[in-house]
Amino acid sequence: KIPSKFHYDLNGSIYFEKITKLKEYYVTRIEKKILKQVSNEMKNIFGTNLTFVEFGSGATDKIGILINDQVKFCMPLDISYDFLLKSSIKLAKSFPNLIIMPAYGDYINKFKLPKQISKKRIGFFLGSSIGNFYEKKEKIFLQNARKTLGKNGCLFVGVDLIKNKKIIEKAYNDSKGTTAKFNFNLLSRINKVFKTKLKLKDFKYFSHFNEKNNSVESFLISKKDQKFIIDNKKFFFKKNEKIQTEVSKKFTLNSFKI
């Protein structure tokens, strides 16, 4: 199993932004629609002098829907440094009066926020990213997010609800093959970081919705017996051996409980 955070080098982040614009990938489109519906209501809840903290900020398009003149500071947190910088510059152009303080790192960990930001801290963890953790590590994230935001903070979490299996599976098996390229980029990244020579053509992408645990499971499958070397150590793949590259849990209103 490879944690989904390793998808997000610059190329992976670019691929994912392409995925969010695909007709099959309903998650981003529907979530943006919901955010637009609640943006005015949120403006009336929290008052002024706010700090927005977005965990896994990506392109920052969604947080941009919610930013208003009551928000003084915005902190995008992301694991993809180059993409974080690019997105923060774009956000600054859209909101020239907003103080933007991007932070690079693994957002599952506790972040120490700057002292100068306001005490009213509103966190956002959108895109149903809460469903991408293996082995219940979402609990660790939530515990650390609470510490990051402080006792007066709050956290909005976006979750994808269970729906028709065909709709879900199409979202992760798009007709353009963009999701497959997003996953193959993991192999490219492994080759780059570890100086290996894995050939993308020797693997195939497979994704399905597992109804037993209500999650999409994505894999890269070896087409043949093969080996590769990392730090002078040999590793082997058997034909049809699977590398799990992602899990995306789906929820009901009752099953999602913090």
PDB file of C-alpha atoms in Angstrom:
ATOM      1  CA  LYS A   1       0.000   0.000   0.000  1.00  0.00           C
ATOM      2  CA  ILE A   2       1.263   3.430  -0.971  1.00  0.00           C
ATOM      3  CA  PRO A   3      -0.290   6.345   0.976  1.00  0.00           C
ATOM      4  CA  SER A   4      -2.122   8.716  -1.356  1.00  0.00           C
ATOM      5  CA  LYS A   5       0.031  11.675  -0.268  1.00  0.00           C
ATOM      6  CA  PHE A   6       2.864  10.313  -2.446  1.00  0.00           C
ATOM      7  CA  HIS A   7       0.791  11.008  -5.564  1.00  0.00           C
ATOM      8  CA  TYR A   8       1.327  14.706  -5.127  1.00  0.00           C
ATOM      9  CA  ASP A   9       4.562  15.872  -6.619  1.00  0.00           C
ATOM     10  CA  LEU A  10       4.050  18.701  -9.135  1.00  0.00           C
ATOM     11  CA  ASN A  11       3.082  16.355 -11.978  1.00  0.00           C
ATOM     12  CA  GLY A  12       0.709  14.406  -9.743  1.00  0.00           C
ATOM     13  CA  SER A  13      -0.967  17.606  -8.567  1.00  0.00           C
ATOM     14  CA  ILE A  14      -1.409  18.754 -12.174  1.00  0.00           C
ATOM     15  CA  TYR A  15      -2.923  15.401 -13.138  1.00  0.00           C
ATOM     16  CA  PHE A  16      -5.314  15.591 -10.201  1.00  0.00           C
ATOM     17  CA  GLU A  17      -6.503  19.069 -11.173  1.00  0.00           C
ATOM     18  CA  LYS A  18      -7.297  17.642 -14.608  1.00  0.00           C
ATOM     19  CA  ILE A  19      -9.259  14.856 -12.913  1.00  0.00           C
ATOM     20  CA  THR A  20     -11.370  17.380 -10.983  1.00  0.00           C
ATOM     21  CA  LYS A  21     -12.538  18.868 -14.300  1.00  0.00           C
ATOM     22  CA  LEU A  22     -13.586  15.549 -15.871  1.00  0.00           C
ATOM     23  CA  LYS A  23     -17.288  14.964 -16.455  1.00  0.00           C
ATOM     24  CA  GLU A  24     -17.083  11.575 -14.714  1.00  0.00           C
ATOM     25  CA  TYR A  25     -15.491  12.997 -11.566  1.00  0.00           C
ATOM     26  CA  TYR A  26     -18.520  14.417  -9.786  1.00  0.00           C
ATOM     27  CA  VAL A  27     -16.874  15.023  -6.377  1.00  0.00           C
ATOM     28  CA  THR A  28     -15.309  18.440  -7.023  1.00  0.00           C
ATOM     29  CA  ARG A  29     -18.185  19.731  -9.140  1.00  0.00           C
ATOM     30  CA  ILE A  30     -20.844  18.865  -6.553  1.00  0.00           C
ATOM     31  CA  GLU A  31     -18.779  20.074  -3.612  1.00  0.00           C
ATOM     32  CA  LYS A  32     -18.209  23.474  -5.249  1.00  0.00           C
ATOM     33  CA  LYS A  33     -21.942  23.751  -5.797  1.00  0.00           C
ATOM     34  CA  ILE A  34     -22.576  23.039  -2.097  1.00  0.00           C
ATOM     35  CA  LEU A  35     -19.934  25.557  -1.001  1.00  0.00           C
ATOM     36  CA  LYS A  36     -21.542  28.266  -3.115  1.00  0.00           C
ATOM     37  CA  GLN A  37     -24.883  27.485  -1.457  1.00  0.00           C
ATOM     38  CA  VAL A  38     -23.516  27.804   2.094  1.00  0.00           C
ATOM     39  CA  SER A  39     -21.032  30.654   1.593  1.00  0.00           C
ATOM     40  CA  ASN A  40     -23.443  33.421   2.649  1.00  0.00           C
ATOM     41  CA  GLU A  41     -24.656  31.423   5.626  1.00  0.00           C
ATOM     42  CA  MET A  42     -21.082  30.887   6.806  1.00  0.00           C
ATOM     43  CA  LYS A  43     -20.462  34.614   6.548  1.00  0.00           C
ATOM     44  CA  ASN A  44     -23.136  35.182   9.179  1.00  0.00           C
ATOM     45  CA  ILE A  45     -21.862  32.546  11.617  1.00  0.00           C
ATOM     46  CA  PHE A  46     -18.268  33.391  12.492  1.00  0.00           C
ATOM     47  CA  GLY A  47     -18.015  37.156  12.585  1.00  0.00           C
ATOM     48  CA  THR A  48     -14.894  39.080  11.549  1.00  0.00           C
ATOM     49  CA  ASN A  49     -11.108  38.817  11.692  1.00  0.00           C
ATOM     50  CA  LEU A  50     -11.011  35.163  10.634  1.00  0.00           C
ATOM     51  CA  THR A  51      -8.175  32.839   9.715  1.00  0.00           C
ATOM     52  CA  PHE A  52      -8.956  30.122   7.171  1.00  0.00           C
ATOM     53  CA  VAL A  53      -6.720  27.040   7.275  1.00  0.00           C
ATOM     54  CA  GLU A  54      -7.102  24.574   4.412  1.00  0.00           C
ATOM     55  CA  PHE A  55      -5.559  21.123   4.849  1.00  0.00           C
ATOM     56  CA  GLY A  56      -4.498  19.645   1.503  1.00  0.00           C
ATOM     57  CA  SER A  57      -5.291  22.891  -0.276  1.00  0.00           C
ATOM     58  CA  GLY A  58      -4.428  21.813  -3.828  1.00  0.00           C
ATOM     59  CA  ALA A  59      -5.511  24.478  -6.327  1.00  0.00           C
ATOM     60  CA  THR A  60      -7.280  26.540  -3.580  1.00  0.00           C
ATOM     61  CA  ASP A  61     -10.332  26.918  -5.860  1.00  0.00           C
ATOM     62  CA  LYS A  62     -12.777  25.743  -3.194  1.00  0.00           C
ATOM     63  CA  ILE A  63     -11.504  27.922  -0.369  1.00  0.00           C
ATOM     64  CA  GLY A  64     -11.738  30.831  -2.793  1.00  0.00           C
ATOM     65  CA  ILE A  65     -15.505  30.336  -2.924  1.00  0.00           C
ATOM     66  CA  LEU A  66     -15.751  30.908   0.837  1.00  0.00           C
ATOM     67  CA  ILE A  67     -13.326  33.802   1.295  1.00  0.00           C
ATOM     68  CA  ASN A  68     -14.995  37.123   2.039  1.00  0.00           C
ATOM     69  CA  ASP A  69     -14.052  40.465   3.595  1.00  0.00           C
ATOM     70  CA  GLN A  70     -14.322  38.951   7.092  1.00  0.00           C
ATOM     71  CA  VAL A  71     -11.327  36.684   6.399  1.00  0.00           C
ATOM     72  CA  LYS A  72      -8.021  38.365   7.224  1.00  0.00           C
ATOM     73  CA  PHE A  73      -5.605  35.446   6.965  1.00  0.00           C
ATOM     74  CA  CYS A  74      -5.565  32.317   4.812  1.00  0.00           C
ATOM     75  CA  MET A  75      -3.183  29.410   5.324  1.00  0.00           C
ATOM     76  CA  PRO A  76      -3.098  26.788   2.565  1.00  0.00           C
ATOM     77  CA  LEU A  77      -1.320  23.634   3.793  1.00  0.00           C
ATOM     78  CA  ASP A  78      -0.092  21.127   1.232  1.00  0.00           C
ATOM     79  CA  ILE A  79       2.509  18.432   0.628  1.00  0.00           C
ATOM     80  CA  SER A  80       3.294  19.528  -2.954  1.00  0.00           C
ATOM     81  CA  TYR A  81       5.663  22.499  -2.585  1.00  0.00           C
ATOM     82  CA  ASP A  82       5.715  23.694  -6.194  1.00  0.00           C
ATOM     83  CA  PHE A  83       1.962  23.397  -6.606  1.00  0.00           C
ATOM     84  CA  LEU A  84       1.372  25.097  -3.236  1.00  0.00           C
ATOM     85  CA  LEU A  85       3.468  28.063  -4.341  1.00  0.00           C
ATOM     86  CA  LYS A  86       1.692  28.292  -7.687  1.00  0.00           C
ATOM     87  CA  SER A  87      -1.770  28.079  -6.103  1.00  0.00           C
ATOM     88  CA  SER A  88      -0.934  30.650  -3.400  1.00  0.00           C
ATOM     89  CA  ILE A  89       0.194  33.162  -6.021  1.00  0.00           C
ATOM     90  CA  LYS A  90      -3.063  32.648  -7.910  1.00  0.00           C
ATOM     91  CA  LEU A  91      -5.063  33.102  -4.685  1.00  0.00           C
ATOM     92  CA  ALA A  92      -3.182  36.324  -3.903  1.00  0.00           C
ATOM     93  CA  LYS A  93      -4.112  37.747  -7.295  1.00  0.00           C
ATOM     94  CA  SER A  94      -7.793  36.982  -6.651  1.00  0.00           C
ATOM     95  CA  PHE A  95      -7.746  38.452  -3.120  1.00  0.00           C
ATOM     96  CA  PRO A  96      -5.127  41.242  -2.955  1.00  0.00           C
ATOM     97  CA  ASN A  97      -6.157  42.348   0.570  1.00  0.00           C
ATOM     98  CA  LEU A  98      -5.907  38.848   2.029  1.00  0.00           C
ATOM     99  CA  ILE A  99      -2.781  37.871   3.986  1.00  0.00           C
ATOM    100  CA  ILE A 100      -1.813  34.478   2.575  1.00  0.00           C
ATOM    101  CA  MET A 101       0.629  32.314   4.531  1.00  0.00           C
ATOM    102  CA  PRO A 102       1.198  28.985   2.759  1.00  0.00           C
ATOM    103  CA  ALA A 103       2.773  26.128   4.708  1.00  0.00           C
ATOM    104  CA  TYR A 104       4.494  23.119   3.155  1.00  0.00           C
ATOM    105  CA  GLY A 105       4.400  19.729   4.856  1.00  0.00           C
ATOM    106  CA  ASP A 106       2.450  16.585   5.667  1.00  0.00           C
ATOM    107  CA  TYR A 107      -0.840  17.868   7.038  1.00  0.00           C
ATOM    108  CA  ILE A 108      -1.512  14.679   8.992  1.00  0.00           C
ATOM    109  CA  ASN A 109       0.924  16.129  11.525  1.00  0.00           C
ATOM    110  CA  LYS A 110       0.311  19.030  13.884  1.00  0.00           C
ATOM    111  CA  PHE A 111       1.277  22.421  12.442  1.00  0.00           C
ATOM    112  CA  LYS A 112       2.476  25.308  14.560  1.00  0.00           C
ATOM    113  CA  LEU A 113       0.546  28.299  13.252  1.00  0.00           C
ATOM    114  CA  PRO A 114       2.097  31.797  13.230  1.00  0.00           C
ATOM    115  CA  LYS A 115       1.394  33.897  16.322  1.00  0.00           C
ATOM    116  CA  GLN A 116       0.211  36.907  14.332  1.00  0.00           C
ATOM    117  CA  ILE A 117      -2.846  35.211  12.834  1.00  0.00           C
ATOM    118  CA  SER A 118      -6.250  35.771  14.376  1.00  0.00           C
ATOM    119  CA  LYS A 119      -7.594  33.477  17.112  1.00  0.00           C
ATOM    120  CA  LYS A 120     -10.754  32.617  15.158  1.00  0.00           C
ATOM    121  CA  ARG A 121      -9.403  29.714  13.116  1.00  0.00           C
ATOM    122  CA  ILE A 122     -11.664  27.881  10.691  1.00  0.00           C
ATOM    123  CA  GLY A 123     -10.231  24.717   9.180  1.00  0.00           C
ATOM    124  CA  PHE A 124     -11.290  23.021   5.939  1.00  0.00           C
ATOM    125  CA  PHE A 125     -10.573  19.486   4.793  1.00  0.00           C
ATOM    126  CA  LEU A 126     -12.479  19.120   1.552  1.00  0.00           C
ATOM    127  CA  GLY A 127     -12.763  16.823  -1.444  1.00  0.00           C
ATOM    128  CA  SER A 128     -13.587  13.788   0.703  1.00  0.00           C
ATOM    129  CA  SER A 129      -9.846  13.485   1.376  1.00  0.00           C
ATOM    130  CA  ILE A 130     -10.810  12.145   4.810  1.00  0.00           C
ATOM    131  CA  GLY A 131     -11.576   8.882   2.983  1.00  0.00           C
ATOM    132  CA  ASN A 132      -8.036   8.496   1.607  1.00  0.00           C
ATOM    133  CA  PHE A 133      -6.333   7.324   4.795  1.00  0.00           C
ATOM    134  CA  TYR A 134      -5.306   3.717   5.370  1.00  0.00           C
ATOM    135  CA  GLU A 135      -5.640   1.933   8.721  1.00  0.00           C
ATOM    136  CA  LYS A 136      -7.857   4.553  10.369  1.00  0.00           C
ATOM    137  CA  LYS A 137      -5.141   7.210  10.282  1.00  0.00           C
ATOM    138  CA  GLU A 138      -7.899   9.762   9.730  1.00  0.00           C
ATOM    139  CA  LYS A 139      -8.264   9.750  13.521  1.00  0.00           C
ATOM    140  CA  ILE A 140      -4.641  10.856  13.890  1.00  0.00           C
ATOM    141  CA  PHE A 141      -5.248  13.627  11.351  1.00  0.00           C
ATOM    142  CA  LEU A 142      -8.362  14.847  13.179  1.00  0.00           C
ATOM    143  CA  GLN A 143      -6.622  14.816  16.553  1.00  0.00           C
ATOM    144  CA  ASN A 144      -3.721  16.854  15.164  1.00  0.00           C
ATOM    145  CA  ALA A 145      -6.035  19.201  13.255  1.00  0.00           C
ATOM    146  CA  ARG A 146      -7.747  19.981  16.544  1.00  0.00           C
ATOM    147  CA  LYS A 147      -4.368  20.801  18.107  1.00  0.00           C
ATOM    148  CA  THR A 148      -3.394  22.914  15.093  1.00  0.00           C
ATOM    149  CA  LEU A 149      -6.596  24.970  15.102  1.00  0.00           C
ATOM    150  CA  GLY A 150      -6.738  25.387  18.872  1.00  0.00           C
ATOM    151  CA  LYS A 151      -9.584  25.134  21.369  1.00  0.00           C
ATOM    152  CA  ASN A 152     -11.629  27.877  19.709  1.00  0.00           C
ATOM    153  CA  GLY A 153     -11.196  26.518  16.202  1.00  0.00           C
ATOM    154  CA  CYS A 154     -13.557  24.426  14.121  1.00  0.00           C
ATOM    155  CA  LEU A 155     -13.130  22.118  11.147  1.00  0.00           C
ATOM    156  CA  PHE A 156     -15.324  21.606   8.091  1.00  0.00           C
ATOM    157  CA  VAL A 157     -14.899  18.178   6.492  1.00  0.00           C
ATOM    158  CA  GLY A 158     -16.230  17.317   3.040  1.00  0.00           C
ATOM    159  CA  VAL A 159     -17.264  13.683   2.543  1.00  0.00           C
ATOM    160  CA  ASP A 160     -18.489  11.729  -0.456  1.00  0.00           C
ATOM    161  CA  LEU A 161     -21.694   9.833   0.237  1.00  0.00           C
ATOM    162  CA  ILE A 162     -22.367   6.304  -1.018  1.00  0.00           C
ATOM    163  CA  LYS A 163     -24.232   6.308  -4.315  1.00  0.00           C
ATOM    164  CA  ASN A 164     -24.805   4.155  -7.387  1.00  0.00           C
ATOM    165  CA  LYS A 165     -21.813   1.883  -7.948  1.00  0.00           C
ATOM    166  CA  LYS A 166     -21.589   2.731 -11.656  1.00  0.00           C
ATOM    167  CA  ILE A 167     -21.356   6.462 -10.937  1.00  0.00           C
ATOM    168  CA  ILE A 168     -18.587   5.904  -8.387  1.00  0.00           C
ATOM    169  CA  GLU A 169     -16.544   3.561 -10.575  1.00  0.00           C
ATOM    170  CA  LYS A 170     -16.754   5.853 -13.609  1.00  0.00           C
ATOM    171  CA  ALA A 171     -15.284   8.652 -11.499  1.00  0.00           C
ATOM    172  CA  TYR A 172     -12.124   6.577 -10.998  1.00  0.00           C
ATOM    173  CA  ASN A 173     -12.039   5.028 -14.486  1.00  0.00           C
ATOM    174  CA  ASP A 174     -12.529   8.018 -16.773  1.00  0.00           C
ATOM    175  CA  SER A 175     -12.724   7.662 -20.543  1.00  0.00           C
ATOM    176  CA  LYS A 176      -9.650   9.864 -21.148  1.00  0.00           C
ATOM    177  CA  GLY A 177      -7.447   7.709 -18.916  1.00  0.00           C
ATOM    178  CA  THR A 178      -6.390  10.708 -16.808  1.00  0.00           C
ATOM    179  CA  THR A 179      -6.857   8.841 -13.518  1.00  0.00           C
ATOM    180  CA  ALA A 180      -4.691   6.007 -14.840  1.00  0.00           C
ATOM    181  CA  LYS A 181      -1.951   8.536 -15.744  1.00  0.00           C
ATOM    182  CA  PHE A 182      -2.271  10.029 -12.248  1.00  0.00           C
ATOM    183  CA  ASN A 183      -1.523   6.592 -10.796  1.00  0.00           C
ATOM    184  CA  PHE A 184       1.250   5.740 -13.284  1.00  0.00           C
ATOM    185  CA  ASN A 185       2.933   8.978 -12.222  1.00  0.00           C
ATOM    186  CA  LEU A 186       3.709   7.196  -8.938  1.00  0.00           C
ATOM    187  CA  LEU A 187       5.992   4.833 -10.856  1.00  0.00           C
ATOM    188  CA  SER A 188       7.631   7.779 -12.589  1.00  0.00           C
ATOM    189  CA  ARG A 189       8.205   9.385  -9.214  1.00  0.00           C
ATOM    190  CA  ILE A 190       9.692   6.161  -7.793  1.00  0.00           C
ATOM    191  CA  ASN A 191      12.051   6.008 -10.778  1.00  0.00           C
ATOM    192  CA  LYS A 192      13.087   9.616 -10.274  1.00  0.00           C
ATOM    193  CA  VAL A 193      13.592   9.469  -6.498  1.00  0.00           C
ATOM    194  CA  PHE A 194      15.169   6.020  -6.227  1.00  0.00           C
ATOM    195  CA  LYS A 195      16.906   5.899  -9.647  1.00  0.00           C
ATOM    196  CA  THR A 196      15.019   2.747 -10.593  1.00  0.00           C
ATOM    197  CA  LYS A 197      14.004   1.642 -14.081  1.00  0.00           C
ATOM    198  CA  LEU A 198      10.426   0.474 -13.702  1.00  0.00           C
ATOM    199  CA  LYS A 199       8.644   0.515 -17.072  1.00  0.00           C
ATOM    200  CA  LEU A 200       5.128   1.905 -17.027  1.00  0.00           C
ATOM    201  CA  LYS A 201       4.104  -0.417 -19.884  1.00  0.00           C
ATOM    202  CA  ASP A 202       4.771  -3.392 -17.577  1.00  0.00           C
ATOM    203  CA  PHE A 203       1.885  -2.368 -15.298  1.00  0.00           C
ATOM    204  CA  LYS A 204      -1.837  -1.834 -15.701  1.00  0.00           C
ATOM    205  CA  TYR A 205      -4.250   0.326 -13.722  1.00  0.00           C
ATOM    206  CA  PHE A 206      -7.312  -1.166 -12.054  1.00  0.00           C
ATOM    207  CA  SER A 207      -9.913   0.441  -9.808  1.00  0.00           C
ATOM    208  CA  HIS A 208     -13.198  -0.819  -8.379  1.00  0.00           C
ATOM    209  CA  PHE A 209     -15.758  -0.076  -5.691  1.00  0.00           C
ATOM    210  CA  ASN A 210     -15.575  -2.585  -2.852  1.00  0.00           C
ATOM    211  CA  GLU A 211     -19.128  -2.791  -1.532  1.00  0.00           C
ATOM    212  CA  LYS A 212     -18.089  -4.700   1.579  1.00  0.00           C
ATOM    213  CA  ASN A 213     -16.171  -1.783   3.032  1.00  0.00           C
ATOM    214  CA  ASN A 214     -17.745   0.998   0.940  1.00  0.00           C
ATOM    215  CA  SER A 215     -14.502   2.184  -0.615  1.00  0.00           C
ATOM    216  CA  VAL A 216     -12.914   2.629  -3.997  1.00  0.00           C
ATOM    217  CA  GLU A 217      -9.668   0.669  -4.194  1.00  0.00           C
ATOM    218  CA  SER A 218      -7.114   1.508  -6.872  1.00  0.00           C
ATOM    219  CA  PHE A 219      -4.158  -0.613  -7.913  1.00  0.00           C
ATOM    220  CA  LEU A 220      -1.215  -0.859 -10.271  1.00  0.00           C
ATOM    221  CA  ILE A 221      -0.860  -4.500 -11.339  1.00  0.00           C
ATOM    222  CA  SER A 222       2.342  -6.045 -12.625  1.00  0.00           C
ATOM    223  CA  LYS A 223       1.863  -7.610 -16.065  1.00  0.00           C
ATOM    224  CA  LYS A 224       4.831  -9.940 -15.602  1.00  0.00           C
ATOM    225  CA  ASP A 225       7.445 -11.194 -13.155  1.00  0.00           C
ATOM    226  CA  GLN A 226       9.964  -8.391 -12.730  1.00  0.00           C
ATOM    227  CA  LYS A 227      12.568  -6.960 -10.400  1.00  0.00           C
ATOM    228  CA  PHE A 228      13.953  -3.560  -9.519  1.00  0.00           C
ATOM    229  CA  ILE A 229      16.766  -2.277  -7.319  1.00  0.00           C
ATOM    230  CA  ILE A 230      16.721   0.377  -4.586  1.00  0.00           C
ATOM    231  CA  ASP A 231      19.918   1.114  -2.627  1.00  0.00           C
ATOM    232  CA  ASN A 232      21.518  -2.081  -3.944  1.00  0.00           C
ATOM    233  CA  LYS A 233      18.596  -4.173  -2.657  1.00  0.00           C
ATOM    234  CA  LYS A 234      16.581  -6.288  -5.076  1.00  0.00           C
ATOM    235  CA  PHE A 235      12.792  -6.224  -4.998  1.00  0.00           C
ATOM    236  CA  PHE A 236      10.493  -8.489  -6.976  1.00  0.00           C
ATOM    237  CA  PHE A 237       7.006  -8.295  -8.444  1.00  0.00           C
ATOM    238  CA  LYS A 238       5.216 -11.437  -9.482  1.00  0.00           C
ATOM    239  CA  LYS A 239       2.885 -11.411 -12.450  1.00  0.00           C
ATOM    240  CA  ASN A 240      -0.535  -9.997 -11.393  1.00  0.00           C
ATOM    241  CA  GLU A 241       0.854  -8.761  -8.068  1.00  0.00           C
ATOM    242  CA  LYS A 242      -0.966  -5.617  -6.966  1.00  0.00           C
ATOM    243  CA  ILE A 243       0.317  -2.347  -5.545  1.00  0.00           C
ATOM    244  CA  GLN A 244      -2.528  -0.496  -3.848  1.00  0.00           C
ATOM    245  CA  THR A 245      -2.182   3.151  -4.785  1.00  0.00           C
ATOM    246  CA  GLU A 246      -5.320   4.598  -3.248  1.00  0.00           C
ATOM    247  CA  VAL A 247      -8.327   4.005  -1.068  1.00  0.00           C
ATOM    248  CA  SER A 248     -11.308   6.345  -1.200  1.00  0.00           C
ATOM    249  CA  LYS A 249     -13.904   5.536   1.421  1.00  0.00           C
ATOM    250  CA  LYS A 250     -17.525   6.539   0.869  1.00  0.00           C
ATOM    251  CA  PHE A 251     -19.903   7.333   3.710  1.00  0.00           C
ATOM    252  CA  THR A 252     -23.482   7.598   4.864  1.00  0.00           C
ATOM    253  CA  LEU A 253     -24.603  10.406   7.147  1.00  0.00           C
ATOM    254  CA  ASN A 254     -24.638   7.907  10.007  1.00  0.00           C
ATOM    255  CA  SER A 255     -21.320   6.183   9.227  1.00  0.00           C
ATOM    256  CA  PHE A 256     -19.341   9.416   9.216  1.00  0.00           C
ATOM    257  CA  LYS A 257     -18.818  10.188  12.867  1.00  0.00           C
ATOM    258  CA  ILE A 258     -15.935  12.089  14.401  1.00  0.00           C
TER     259      ILE A 258
END
